[in-house]
mmCIF file of C-alpha atoms in Angstrom:
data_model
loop_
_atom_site.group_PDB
_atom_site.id
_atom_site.type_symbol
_atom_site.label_atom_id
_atom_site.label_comp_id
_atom_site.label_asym_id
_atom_site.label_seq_id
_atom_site.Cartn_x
_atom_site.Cartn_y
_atom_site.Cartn_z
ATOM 1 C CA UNK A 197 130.219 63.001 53.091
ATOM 2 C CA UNK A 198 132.687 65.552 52.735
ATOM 3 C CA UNK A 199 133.874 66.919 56.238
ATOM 4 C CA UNK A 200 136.814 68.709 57.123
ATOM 5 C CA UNK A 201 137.976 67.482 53.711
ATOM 6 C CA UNK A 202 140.882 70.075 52.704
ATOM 7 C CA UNK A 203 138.881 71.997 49.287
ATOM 8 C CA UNK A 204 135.945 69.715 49.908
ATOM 9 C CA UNK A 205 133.912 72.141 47.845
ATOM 10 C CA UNK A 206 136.294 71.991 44.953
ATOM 11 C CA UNK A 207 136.863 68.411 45.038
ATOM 12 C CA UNK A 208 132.807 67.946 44.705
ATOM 13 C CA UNK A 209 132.364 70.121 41.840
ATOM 14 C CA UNK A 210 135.325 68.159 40.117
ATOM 15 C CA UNK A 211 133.819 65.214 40.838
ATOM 16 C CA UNK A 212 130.768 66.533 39.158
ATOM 17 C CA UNK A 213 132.355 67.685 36.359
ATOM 18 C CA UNK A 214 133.992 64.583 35.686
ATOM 19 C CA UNK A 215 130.574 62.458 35.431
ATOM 20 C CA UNK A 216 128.971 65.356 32.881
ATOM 21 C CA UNK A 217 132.237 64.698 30.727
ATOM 22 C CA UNK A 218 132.464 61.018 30.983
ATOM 23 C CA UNK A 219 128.079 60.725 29.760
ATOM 24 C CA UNK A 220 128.994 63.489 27.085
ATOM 25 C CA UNK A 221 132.270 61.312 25.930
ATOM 26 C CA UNK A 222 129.711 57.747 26.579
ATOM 27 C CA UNK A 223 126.693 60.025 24.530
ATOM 28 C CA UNK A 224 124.653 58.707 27.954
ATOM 29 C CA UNK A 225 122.437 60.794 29.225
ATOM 30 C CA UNK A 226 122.863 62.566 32.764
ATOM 31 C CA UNK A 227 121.031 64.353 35.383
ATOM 32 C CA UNK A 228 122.160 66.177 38.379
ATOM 33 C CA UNK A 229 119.673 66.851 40.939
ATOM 34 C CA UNK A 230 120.891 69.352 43.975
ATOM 35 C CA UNK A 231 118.996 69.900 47.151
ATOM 36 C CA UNK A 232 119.822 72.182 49.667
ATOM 37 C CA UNK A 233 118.445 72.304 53.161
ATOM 38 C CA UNK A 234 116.942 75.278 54.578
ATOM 39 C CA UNK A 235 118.212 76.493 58.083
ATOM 40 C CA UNK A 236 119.908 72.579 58.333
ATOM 41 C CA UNK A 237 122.229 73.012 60.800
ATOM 42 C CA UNK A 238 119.538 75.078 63.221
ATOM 43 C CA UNK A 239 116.876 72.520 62.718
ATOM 44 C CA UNK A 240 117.704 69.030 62.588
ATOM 45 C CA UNK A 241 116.721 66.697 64.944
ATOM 46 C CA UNK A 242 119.332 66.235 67.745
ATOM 47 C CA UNK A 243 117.452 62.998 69.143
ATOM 48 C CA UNK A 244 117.944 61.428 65.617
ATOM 49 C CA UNK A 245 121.275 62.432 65.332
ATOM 50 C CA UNK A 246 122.306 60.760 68.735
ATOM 51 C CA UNK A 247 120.359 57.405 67.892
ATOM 52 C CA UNK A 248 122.355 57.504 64.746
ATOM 53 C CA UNK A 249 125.822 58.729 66.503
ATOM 54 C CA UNK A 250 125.156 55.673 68.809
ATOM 55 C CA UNK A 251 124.907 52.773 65.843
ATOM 56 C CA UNK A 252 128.146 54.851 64.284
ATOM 57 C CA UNK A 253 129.926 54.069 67.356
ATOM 58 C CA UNK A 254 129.258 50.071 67.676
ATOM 59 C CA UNK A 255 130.647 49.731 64.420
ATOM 60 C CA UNK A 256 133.441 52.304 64.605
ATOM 61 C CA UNK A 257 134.233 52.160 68.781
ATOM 62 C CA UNK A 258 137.291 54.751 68.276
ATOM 63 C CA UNK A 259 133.977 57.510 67.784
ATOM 64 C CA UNK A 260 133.241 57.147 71.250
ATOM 65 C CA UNK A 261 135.548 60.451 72.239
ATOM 66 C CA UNK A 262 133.388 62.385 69.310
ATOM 67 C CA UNK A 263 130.384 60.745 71.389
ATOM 68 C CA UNK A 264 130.677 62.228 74.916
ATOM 69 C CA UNK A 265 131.696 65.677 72.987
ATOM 70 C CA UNK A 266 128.531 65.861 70.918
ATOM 71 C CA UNK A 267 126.708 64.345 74.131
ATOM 72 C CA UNK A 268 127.807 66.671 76.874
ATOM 73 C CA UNK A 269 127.657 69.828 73.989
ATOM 74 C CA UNK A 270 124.332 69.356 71.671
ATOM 75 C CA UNK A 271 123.294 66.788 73.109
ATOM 76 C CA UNK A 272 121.853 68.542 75.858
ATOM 77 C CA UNK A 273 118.582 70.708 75.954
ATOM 78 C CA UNK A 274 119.461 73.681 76.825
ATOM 79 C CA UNK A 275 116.281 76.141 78.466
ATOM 80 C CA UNK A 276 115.350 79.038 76.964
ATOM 81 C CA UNK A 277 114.167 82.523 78.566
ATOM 82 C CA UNK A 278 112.672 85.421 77.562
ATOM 83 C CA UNK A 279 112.682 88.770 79.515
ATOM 84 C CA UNK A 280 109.842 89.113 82.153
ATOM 85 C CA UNK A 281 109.834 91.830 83.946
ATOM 86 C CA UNK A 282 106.651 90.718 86.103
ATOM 87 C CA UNK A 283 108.590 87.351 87.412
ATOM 88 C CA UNK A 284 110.830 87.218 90.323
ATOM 89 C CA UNK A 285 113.998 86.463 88.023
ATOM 90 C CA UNK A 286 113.626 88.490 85.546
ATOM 91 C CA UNK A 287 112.695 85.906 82.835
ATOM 92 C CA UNK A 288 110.418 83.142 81.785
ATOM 93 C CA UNK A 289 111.181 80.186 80.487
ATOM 94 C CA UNK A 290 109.440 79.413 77.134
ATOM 95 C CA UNK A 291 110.883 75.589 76.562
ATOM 96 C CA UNK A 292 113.496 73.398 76.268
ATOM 97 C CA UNK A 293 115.692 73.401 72.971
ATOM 98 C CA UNK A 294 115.378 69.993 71.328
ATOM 99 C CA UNK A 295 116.653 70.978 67.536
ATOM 100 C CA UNK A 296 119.982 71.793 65.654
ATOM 101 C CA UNK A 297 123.116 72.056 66.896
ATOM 102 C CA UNK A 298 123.577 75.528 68.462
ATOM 103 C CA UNK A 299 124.569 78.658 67.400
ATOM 104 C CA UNK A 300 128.439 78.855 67.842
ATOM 105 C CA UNK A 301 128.614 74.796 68.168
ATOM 106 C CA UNK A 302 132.141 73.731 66.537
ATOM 107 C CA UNK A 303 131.061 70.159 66.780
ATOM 108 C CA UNK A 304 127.774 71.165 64.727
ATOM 109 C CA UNK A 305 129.718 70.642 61.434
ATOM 110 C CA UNK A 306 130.112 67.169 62.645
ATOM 111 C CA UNK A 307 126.751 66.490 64.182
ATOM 112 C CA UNK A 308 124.657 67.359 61.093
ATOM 113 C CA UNK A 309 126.332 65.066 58.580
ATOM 114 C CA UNK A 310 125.592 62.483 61.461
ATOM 115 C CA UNK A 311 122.235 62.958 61.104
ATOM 116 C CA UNK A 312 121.435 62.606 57.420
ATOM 117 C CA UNK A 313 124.259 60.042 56.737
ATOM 118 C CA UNK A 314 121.930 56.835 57.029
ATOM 119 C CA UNK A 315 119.411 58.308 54.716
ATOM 120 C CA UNK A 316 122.020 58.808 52.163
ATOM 121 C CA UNK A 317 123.721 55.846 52.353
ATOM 122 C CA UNK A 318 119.844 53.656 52.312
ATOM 123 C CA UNK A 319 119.415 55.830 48.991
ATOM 124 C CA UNK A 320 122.299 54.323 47.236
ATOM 125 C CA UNK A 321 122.212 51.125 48.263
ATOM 126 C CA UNK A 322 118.248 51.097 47.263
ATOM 127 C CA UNK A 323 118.620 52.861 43.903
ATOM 128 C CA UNK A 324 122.026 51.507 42.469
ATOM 129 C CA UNK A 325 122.146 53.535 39.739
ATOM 130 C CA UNK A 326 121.832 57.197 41.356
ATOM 131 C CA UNK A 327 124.819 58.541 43.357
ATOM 132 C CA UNK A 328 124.588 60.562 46.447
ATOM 133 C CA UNK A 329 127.325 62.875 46.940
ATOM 134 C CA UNK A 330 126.442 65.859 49.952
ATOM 135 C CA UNK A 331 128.469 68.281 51.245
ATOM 136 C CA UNK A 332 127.052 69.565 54.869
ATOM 137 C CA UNK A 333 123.176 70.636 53.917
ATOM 138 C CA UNK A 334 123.795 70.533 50.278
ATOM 139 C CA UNK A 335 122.916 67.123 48.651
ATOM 140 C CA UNK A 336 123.498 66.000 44.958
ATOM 141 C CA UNK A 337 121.998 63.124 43.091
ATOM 142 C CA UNK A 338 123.861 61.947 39.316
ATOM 143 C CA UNK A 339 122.069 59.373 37.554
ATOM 144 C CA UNK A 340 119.389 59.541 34.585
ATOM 145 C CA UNK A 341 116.366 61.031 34.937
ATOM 146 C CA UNK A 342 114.447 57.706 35.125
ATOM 147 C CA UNK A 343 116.967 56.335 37.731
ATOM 148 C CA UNK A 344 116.239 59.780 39.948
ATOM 149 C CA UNK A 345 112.618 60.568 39.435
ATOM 150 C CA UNK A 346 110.825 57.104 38.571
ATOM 151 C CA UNK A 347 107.747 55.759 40.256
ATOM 152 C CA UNK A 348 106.476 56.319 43.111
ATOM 153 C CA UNK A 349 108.905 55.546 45.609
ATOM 154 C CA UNK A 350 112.126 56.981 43.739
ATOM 155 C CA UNK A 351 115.711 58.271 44.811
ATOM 156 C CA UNK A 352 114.368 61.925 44.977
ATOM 157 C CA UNK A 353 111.702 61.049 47.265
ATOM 158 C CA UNK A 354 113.850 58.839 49.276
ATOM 159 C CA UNK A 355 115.874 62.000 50.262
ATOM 160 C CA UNK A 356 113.086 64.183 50.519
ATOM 161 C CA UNK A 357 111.477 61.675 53.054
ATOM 162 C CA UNK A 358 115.010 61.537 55.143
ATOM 163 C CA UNK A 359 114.819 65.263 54.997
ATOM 164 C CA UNK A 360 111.501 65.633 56.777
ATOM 165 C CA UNK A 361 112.491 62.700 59.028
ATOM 166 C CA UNK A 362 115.188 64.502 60.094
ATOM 167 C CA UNK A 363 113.108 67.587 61.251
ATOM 168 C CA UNK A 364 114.401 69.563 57.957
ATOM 169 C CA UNK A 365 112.637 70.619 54.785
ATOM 170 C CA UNK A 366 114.618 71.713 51.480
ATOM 171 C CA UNK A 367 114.997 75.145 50.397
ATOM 172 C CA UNK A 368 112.752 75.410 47.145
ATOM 173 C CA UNK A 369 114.583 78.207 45.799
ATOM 174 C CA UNK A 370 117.804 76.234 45.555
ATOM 175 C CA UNK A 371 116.258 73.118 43.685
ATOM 176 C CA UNK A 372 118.533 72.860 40.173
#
């Protein structure tokens, strides 16, 4: 995952580059498969993204300050109000916020990449062949077309299904 990577964006698009040249230069065939997740950073499910900050942190202790600042700012569930005029306060509380990170949230950047980094990682490491590169809420997969798309429990659907899980769904107009 690229985050706080000086010209992330740029580095990922060379990256990509480079694979289409190397399969023309190799005459190997190539597909690149981009996702992008609608409203990501607004929806995603800050429950999951704790349970997965807190197995980060057993194998990587020196995350623990990251930790208590994701804990003590999304971690929370904040309450939300709307005006009431007919109340005693003023307002009336509608429910408890329970997804995303918060409009505003520095630490949102981080917490989101949290989130969907075991589902990325499980995709590789099931599907050898396919490469999962993502920047924030935009995800690519390289690999054929077979590698990508066969059967019936395939790469694709193996990040589509850690979308959803997630609380997320993909944009459809952004599917290349």
């Amino acid at each position: 995952l690229a985050i706080g990577v000086e010209n992330g964006i740029q580095l990922y698009i060379t990256g990509i580059n480079l694979k289409l040249e190397e399969a023309t230069r190799l005459s190997r065939s190539l597909s690149i498969v981009s996702l992008d997740i609608r409203n990501a950073h607004n929806e995603f499910n800050r429950k999951n993204m704790i349970t997965e900050l807190d197995q980060l942190v057993i194998s990587n202790p020196e995350l623990q300050p990251l930790r208590c600042g994701l804990l003590s700012t999304i971690g929370i569930q904040s309450t939300i109000y709307m005006k009431d005029y007919t109340s005693q306060s003023g307002f009336l509380q509608l429910c408890n916020s329970c997804q995303g990170g918060g409009q505003g949230n520095a630490l949102t950047n981080i917490a989101f990449p949290i989130a969907i980094n075991h589902f990325l990682k499980s995709c590789e490491a099931l599907f050898p062949n396919v490469e999962v590169r993502a920047y924030q809420d935009n995800i690519t997969l390289i690999g054929s077309i077979n590698d990508i798309f066969s059967g019936e429990h395939n790469a694709y659907q193996h990040i589509i299904n850690g979308i959803h899980g997630i609380g997320c769904r993909t944009n459809p107009d952004m599917f290349t």
